[in-house]
Amino acid sequence: MITISKAKKFYRVAFAIFIISFCLTGIRGLKVPSWIISITSVGLMLLLISCFLMSYKKYFFKTSNIYIIGIILMIVLFLCTFKEMPITLLMCILCCFLPYYDIIEIFLYSMSIVFIIEAILGGQNYLLISKNTTGYLLLCFALAAIHFIHSKKTNVFIDWIILIIFFIFTGQVINSRTSALLILFFGLIYETNFFGKISHIKLYLITLLPLFLIAISLFFARNYGNINWISDINIFLSGRISIWSSDWNFYHITLFPQAIISKGFYFDPSVGYGWDIYAADGLYALGVFLYGLVSFSILIFSLMYLLNKVAKQNNTNNQFYICTILVMTLYYFSETQVMNGKASFLLPLAVSSLITLNTLKMDNK
């Protein structure tokens, strides 16, 4: 007979392999037959559903008005953008059956394994093709390494050695400045025990962080070209602010998603000045265009709800998880992969937190 405890352990492992397999299907440079990945994914889905049936009495939805509202919001969110993210919808459902700390750990370790597989099978050139993707994987790898060390024994000196190595490699070799800075930022807030005790002021600041980031993004976008120091920040952000400014002048806010072709100004000594098409990076600046007002509002509300509930745990064991969620929240200031549920835990965890208390409950391990 399979107990709840065994089913939960099996669920974690199956969920991790499930995430890895889906991530590998998008790696064109890897010599892995796609049909093997597809069959593995389908098989794992059936196994996960079996886990649902074995443990639903303890981990499934609970009767309450707030959960009913959460389910309705999830349905509305994915009806608006379902065509573009069926995997994200699936991940949100899967996350309803695990506590939040398990979800974070599974995603961090899974992305670490994906990076290792990329490095081995894809080679150095493949890692440098997309510095943002590789930088994100390294950010997850660094956090997973710190978590692994602390699961054995706490050692601040070793933590900083690992973080500095990841910081240098990510910033200098991969040239992903966003991920490199966030690795360093994580070390500063985590190793100093900054969130060891969360006051009411800190709780409000943590909860309202997404709104602050939206306000800052819009301030930069609307004042680009009028304030000189914003141009300096634009250079540091690889021209993203100029793209935000252009998109805000060209597009209009709609209730539902719209196709965006972001154009930015560039200067190349060999050809001079001009405009080019870029990726629509920056969730808080462009998310309202990419996902529509309805979905974007639900996403931001879900993220604020998650930050508030996890921060309220307010204990030493929870500090790693609140720091990780904060770092990932900041990451999407310049990126938009939040809707890619197969690689990022932020959206699945945030949306599932509206439905089940178990996602936000800090159980004894």
Coordinates of C-alpha atoms in Angstrom, one line a residue:
M1 CA 0.0 0.0 0.0
I2 CA 1.3 3.4 -0.9
T3 CA 1.1 5.9 1.9
I4 CA 0.5 9.6 1.6
S5 CA 4.1 10.2 2.6
K6 CA 5.4 7.9 -0.1
A7 CA 3.0 9.3 -2.7
K8 CA 4.2 12.8 -1.9
K9 CA 7.9 11.8 -2.3
F10 CA 7.1 10.1 -5.6
Y11 CA 5.1 13.2 -6.7
R12 CA 8.1 15.5 -6.1
V13 CA 10.4 13.3 -8.2
A14 CA 7.8 12.8 -11.0
F15 CA 7.1 16.5 -11.0
A16 CA 10.8 17.4 -11.3
I17 CA 11.3 15.0 -14.2
F18 CA 8.1 16.4 -15.8
I19 CA 9.4 19.9 -15.7
I20 CA 12.9 18.9 -17.0
S21 CA 11.4 16.9 -19.9
F22 CA 9.2 19.9 -21.0
C23 CA 12.2 22.3 -20.8
L24 CA 14.3 20.0 -22.9
T25 CA 11.7 19.9 -25.7
G26 CA 12.5 23.5 -26.4
I27 CA 16.3 23.0 -26.7
R28 CA 17.0 22.7 -30.4
G29 CA 20.7 22.3 -29.9
L30 CA 20.4 19.1 -28.0
K31 CA 20.5 15.7 -29.8
V32 CA 17.6 14.2 -27.9
P33 CA 14.8 12.6 -30.0
S34 CA 11.7 14.6 -29.4
W35 CA 9.4 11.5 -29.4
I36 CA 11.3 10.2 -26.4
I37 CA 10.7 13.4 -24.5
S38 CA 7.0 13.4 -25.5
I39 CA 6.3 9.8 -24.5
T40 CA 8.1 10.5 -21.2
S41 CA 6.0 13.6 -20.6
V42 CA 2.8 11.8 -21.3
G43 CA 3.7 8.9 -19.0
L44 CA 4.7 11.2 -16.2
M45 CA 1.4 13.1 -16.5
L46 CA -0.5 9.8 -15.9
L47 CA 1.7 9.1 -12.9
L48 CA 1.1 12.5 -11.5
I49 CA -2.7 12.1 -11.9
S50 CA -2.4 8.9 -10.0
C51 CA -0.7 10.8 -7.2
F52 CA -3.5 13.3 -7.2
L53 CA -6.0 10.5 -6.6
M54 CA -4.0 9.0 -3.8
S55 CA -3.5 12.2 -1.9
Y56 CA -6.4 14.5 -2.8
K57 CA -8.1 14.2 0.5
K58 CA -5.2 15.9 2.3
Y59 CA -3.8 18.2 -0.4
F60 CA -6.7 19.1 -2.7
F61 CA -9.1 22.1 -2.6
K62 CA -10.8 23.1 0.6
T63 CA -14.3 24.5 0.8
S64 CA -14.2 28.2 1.4
N65 CA -15.4 31.3 -0.5
I66 CA -11.8 32.5 -1.0
Y67 CA -10.9 29.3 -2.7
I68 CA -13.9 29.5 -5.0
I69 CA -12.9 33.0 -5.9
G70 CA -9.4 31.7 -6.6
I71 CA -10.6 29.0 -8.9
I72 CA -12.8 31.5 -10.8
L73 CA -9.8 33.9 -11.2
M74 CA -7.6 31.0 -12.4
I75 CA -10.3 30.1 -15.0
V76 CA -10.6 33.7 -16.2
L77 CA -6.8 34.1 -16.4
F78 CA -6.3 31.2 -18.6
L79 CA -9.4 31.7 -20.8
C80 CA -7.8 35.0 -21.7
T81 CA -4.4 33.6 -22.7
F82 CA -5.0 29.8 -22.9
K83 CA -3.8 29.4 -26.5
E84 CA -0.3 30.6 -25.6
M85 CA 0.3 28.7 -22.4
P86 CA -1.5 25.4 -21.9
I87 CA 1.6 24.0 -20.1
T88 CA 1.5 26.9 -17.7
L89 CA -2.1 26.1 -16.9
L90 CA -1.1 22.5 -16.3
M91 CA 1.7 23.6 -14.0
C92 CA -0.7 25.8 -12.0
I93 CA -2.9 22.8 -11.4
L94 CA 0.0 20.6 -10.4
C95 CA 1.3 23.1 -7.9
C96 CA -2.0 23.0 -6.0
F97 CA -1.0 19.7 -4.6
L98 CA 2.3 20.7 -3.0
P99 CA 3.4 23.2 -0.3
Y100 CA 5.1 26.2 -1.6
Y101 CA 8.6 25.3 -0.4
D102 CA 8.4 22.0 -2.3
I103 CA 7.4 23.8 -5.5
I104 CA 10.3 26.3 -5.2
E105 CA 12.8 23.5 -4.5
I106 CA 11.6 21.3 -7.3
F107 CA 11.9 24.2 -9.9
L108 CA 15.3 25.3 -8.7
Y109 CA 16.8 21.8 -8.8
S110 CA 15.1 21.0 -12.1
M111 CA 16.5 24.2 -13.7
S112 CA 20.0 23.3 -12.4
I113 CA 19.7 19.9 -14.0
V114 CA 18.5 21.5 -17.3
F115 CA 21.6 23.7 -17.2
I116 CA 23.9 20.8 -16.7
I117 CA 22.3 18.9 -19.6
E118 CA 22.6 21.9 -21.8
A119 CA 26.3 22.4 -20.9
I120 CA 27.1 18.7 -21.6
L121 CA 25.1 18.1 -24.7
G122 CA 24.9 21.6 -26.2
G123 CA 28.4 22.8 -25.5
Q124 CA 29.8 26.2 -24.7
N125 CA 28.5 27.8 -27.9
Y126 CA 24.9 26.8 -27.2
L127 CA 25.1 28.3 -23.7
L128 CA 26.1 31.6 -25.2
I129 CA 23.4 31.7 -27.8
S130 CA 20.8 33.0 -25.4
K131 CA 22.5 34.7 -22.5
N132 CA 19.3 35.6 -20.8
T133 CA 18.0 32.0 -20.7
T134 CA 21.4 30.7 -19.6
G135 CA 21.6 33.5 -17.0
Y136 CA 18.2 32.5 -15.6
L137 CA 19.3 28.9 -15.3
L138 CA 22.5 29.9 -13.5
L139 CA 20.5 32.1 -11.1
C140 CA 18.4 29.0 -10.3
F141 CA 21.5 26.9 -10.0
A142 CA 23.1 29.3 -7.5
L143 CA 20.0 29.3 -5.3
A144 CA 19.7 25.6 -5.5
A145 CA 23.4 25.2 -4.4
I146 CA 22.8 27.4 -1.4
H147 CA 19.7 25.5 -0.4
F148 CA 21.6 22.2 -0.8
I149 CA 24.4 23.4 1.4
H150 CA 22.0 24.7 4.1
S151 CA 20.1 21.4 4.1
K152 CA 23.4 19.8 5.3
K153 CA 25.1 22.4 7.4
T154 CA 25.0 26.2 7.5
N155 CA 28.3 27.8 6.5
V156 CA 28.2 31.5 5.5
F157 CA 31.8 31.5 4.2
I158 CA 31.1 28.6 1.7
D159 CA 27.9 30.3 0.7
W160 CA 29.7 33.5 -0.3
I161 CA 32.4 31.6 -2.2
I162 CA 29.7 29.8 -4.2
L163 CA 27.7 33.0 -4.8
I164 CA 30.7 35.0 -5.9
I165 CA 31.8 32.2 -8.3
F166 CA 28.3 32.2 -9.8
F167 CA 28.2 36.0 -9.9
I168 CA 31.5 36.2 -11.8
F169 CA 30.7 33.4 -14.2
T170 CA 27.2 34.7 -15.0
G171 CA 28.3 38.3 -15.3
Q172 CA 31.7 38.0 -17.1
V173 CA 31.4 34.7 -19.1
I174 CA 27.7 34.5 -19.9
N175 CA 27.3 38.4 -19.8
S176 CA 23.9 38.2 -18.1
R177 CA 24.0 41.2 -15.8
T178 CA 20.5 40.9 -14.5
S179 CA 21.0 37.4 -13.2
A180 CA 24.5 38.2 -11.9
L181 CA 23.3 41.1 -9.9
L182 CA 20.4 39.2 -8.5
I183 CA 22.7 36.4 -7.3
L184 CA 24.7 39.0 -5.4
F185 CA 21.4 40.6 -4.1
F186 CA 20.2 37.2 -2.9
G187 CA 23.4 36.8 -0.9
L188 CA 23.1 40.2 0.7
I189 CA 19.5 39.7 1.9
Y190 CA 19.8 36.0 2.8
E191 CA 23.2 35.8 4.5
T192 CA 22.5 39.0 6.5
N193 CA 19.2 37.4 7.8
F194 CA 17.4 40.5 6.6
F195 CA 14.1 38.8 6.6
G196 CA 14.7 36.8 9.7
K197 CA 12.1 38.9 11.5
I198 CA 9.5 40.7 9.3
S199 CA 8.0 43.9 10.8
H200 CA 4.7 45.3 9.7
I201 CA 6.5 47.9 7.5
K202 CA 8.6 45.1 5.8
L203 CA 5.4 43.1 5.3
Y204 CA 3.7 46.0 3.5
L205 CA 6.8 46.7 1.4
I206 CA 7.1 43.1 0.4
T207 CA 3.4 42.8 -0.5
L208 CA 3.4 46.0 -2.5
L209 CA 6.7 45.3 -4.4
P210 CA 5.0 44.4 -7.7
L211 CA 3.1 47.7 -7.6
F212 CA 6.4 49.6 -6.9
L213 CA 8.0 47.8 -9.8
I214 CA 5.1 48.7 -12.1
A215 CA 5.4 52.4 -11.0
I216 CA 9.1 52.5 -11.6
S217 CA 8.8 50.9 -15.0
L218 CA 6.2 53.3 -16.1
F219 CA 8.1 56.3 -14.8
F220 CA 11.2 55.2 -16.8
A221 CA 9.1 54.5 -19.9
R222 CA 7.2 57.8 -19.8
N223 CA 10.2 60.0 -19.0
Y224 CA 12.8 58.4 -21.2
G225 CA 14.4 61.2 -23.3
N226 CA 13.3 63.9 -20.8
I227 CA 15.6 62.9 -17.8
N228 CA 19.2 62.4 -18.6
W229 CA 20.0 59.8 -15.9
I230 CA 17.3 57.5 -17.2
S231 CA 19.3 57.2 -20.4
D232 CA 22.2 55.9 -18.3
I233 CA 20.0 53.3 -16.8
N234 CA 18.7 52.4 -20.2
I235 CA 22.2 51.6 -21.3
F236 CA 22.7 49.3 -18.3
L237 CA 19.4 47.6 -19.1
S238 CA 20.5 47.0 -22.7
G239 CA 18.1 49.5 -24.2
R240 CA 15.0 48.1 -22.6
I241 CA 13.7 51.4 -21.4
S242 CA 13.8 52.9 -24.9
I243 CA 11.7 49.8 -26.0
W244 CA 9.2 50.4 -23.2
S245 CA 8.9 54.1 -24.1
S246 CA 8.3 53.2 -27.8
D247 CA 5.7 50.6 -27.0
W248 CA 3.8 52.8 -24.6
N249 CA 3.7 55.5 -27.3
F250 CA 2.5 53.0 -30.0
Y251 CA 0.2 50.5 -28.2
H252 CA -3.0 51.0 -26.2
I253 CA -4.2 49.0 -23.2
T254 CA -6.8 46.4 -24.0
L255 CA -8.7 43.9 -21.8
F256 CA -7.2 40.9 -23.6
P257 CA -3.7 40.0 -24.9
Q258 CA -2.4 41.6 -28.1
A259 CA 0.5 40.9 -30.4
I260 CA 3.4 43.2 -29.7
I261 CA 6.3 43.9 -32.0
S262 CA 8.8 45.9 -29.8
K263 CA 11.0 48.3 -31.6
G264 CA 14.0 50.0 -30.0
F265 CA 16.6 52.6 -31.0
Y266 CA 20.2 51.5 -31.5
F267 CA 23.6 52.9 -32.5
D268 CA 26.2 50.8 -34.4
P269 CA 29.5 52.5 -35.3
S270 CA 29.5 50.6 -38.6
V271 CA 26.0 51.5 -39.8
G272 CA 25.0 54.5 -37.7
Y273 CA 21.6 55.0 -35.9
G274 CA 18.4 53.1 -36.5
W275 CA 15.5 51.2 -35.1
D276 CA 15.3 47.4 -34.8
I277 CA 12.9 44.7 -33.5
Y278 CA 13.6 43.4 -30.0
A279 CA 12.0 40.9 -27.5
A280 CA 9.2 42.4 -25.4
D281 CA 11.2 42.2 -22.1
G282 CA 9.9 43.7 -18.9
L283 CA 6.8 42.2 -17.2
Y284 CA 5.9 45.2 -15.2
A285 CA 6.3 47.7 -18.1
L286 CA 4.8 45.6 -21.0
G287 CA 2.8 42.9 -19.2
V288 CA -0.5 44.9 -19.5
F289 CA 0.0 44.9 -23.3
L290 CA 1.2 41.3 -23.6
Y291 CA -1.4 39.6 -21.4
G292 CA -4.2 42.2 -21.4
L293 CA -5.6 44.2 -18.5
V294 CA -7.7 41.3 -17.1
S295 CA -4.9 38.6 -17.0
F296 CA -2.2 41.1 -15.9
S297 CA -4.4 42.3 -13.0
I298 CA -5.0 38.8 -11.8
L299 CA -1.3 38.0 -12.2
I300 CA -0.2 41.0 -10.1
F301 CA -2.9 40.3 -7.5
S302 CA -1.8 36.7 -7.3
L303 CA 1.8 37.7 -6.9
M304 CA 1.0 40.2 -4.1
Y305 CA -1.1 37.6 -2.3
L306 CA 1.7 35.0 -2.5
L307 CA 4.3 37.5 -1.2
N308 CA 2.1 38.5 1.7
K309 CA 1.2 35.0 2.8
V310 CA 4.7 33.6 2.6
A311 CA 6.2 36.7 4.3
K312 CA 3.7 36.2 7.2
Q313 CA 5.3 32.9 8.0
N314 CA 8.1 35.0 9.6
N315 CA 10.5 32.3 10.8
T316 CA 14.1 31.4 10.1
N317 CA 13.4 28.3 8.1
N318 CA 11.2 30.3 5.8
Q319 CA 13.8 33.0 5.0
F320 CA 15.3 31.1 2.0
Y321 CA 11.9 30.9 0.3
I322 CA 10.8 34.5 0.8
C323 CA 14.3 35.7 -0.4
T324 CA 14.0 33.4 -3.5
I325 CA 10.5 34.7 -4.3
L326 CA 11.6 38.3 -3.9
V327 CA 14.6 37.7 -6.2
M328 CA 12.4 36.1 -8.9
T329 CA 9.9 39.0 -8.5
L330 CA 12.7 41.5 -9.2
Y331 CA 14.0 39.3 -12.1
Y332 CA 10.9 40.0 -14.1
F333 CA 11.6 43.8 -14.0
S334 CA 13.6 43.2 -17.2
E335 CA 12.2 39.9 -18.3
T336 CA 8.8 38.4 -19.2
Q337 CA 9.3 34.6 -18.9
V338 CA 6.9 34.6 -15.9
M339 CA 4.2 33.2 -18.2
N340 CA 6.5 30.3 -19.2
G341 CA 5.3 28.0 -16.4
K342 CA 7.5 25.1 -17.4
A343 CA 10.6 27.0 -16.4
S344 CA 9.5 29.5 -13.8
F345 CA 7.7 28.7 -10.5
L346 CA 6.5 32.2 -9.9
L347 CA 3.2 32.2 -11.9
P348 CA 2.1 28.6 -11.1
L349 CA 2.9 29.2 -7.4
A350 CA 1.2 32.6 -7.3
V351 CA -2.0 31.5 -9.0
S352 CA -2.2 28.2 -7.1
S353 CA -1.9 30.1 -3.9
L354 CA -5.3 31.6 -4.5
I355 CA -6.8 28.2 -4.4
T356 CA -5.2 26.2 -1.6
L357 CA -3.9 27.0 1.8
N358 CA -1.6 24.0 1.6
T359 CA 0.5 25.9 -0.9
L360 CA 1.1 28.5 1.7
K361 CA 1.4 26.3 4.8
M362 CA 4.9 25.8 6.3
D363 CA 4.6 22.2 7.4
N364 CA 7.2 20.4 9.5
K365 CA 9.4 18.5 7.1

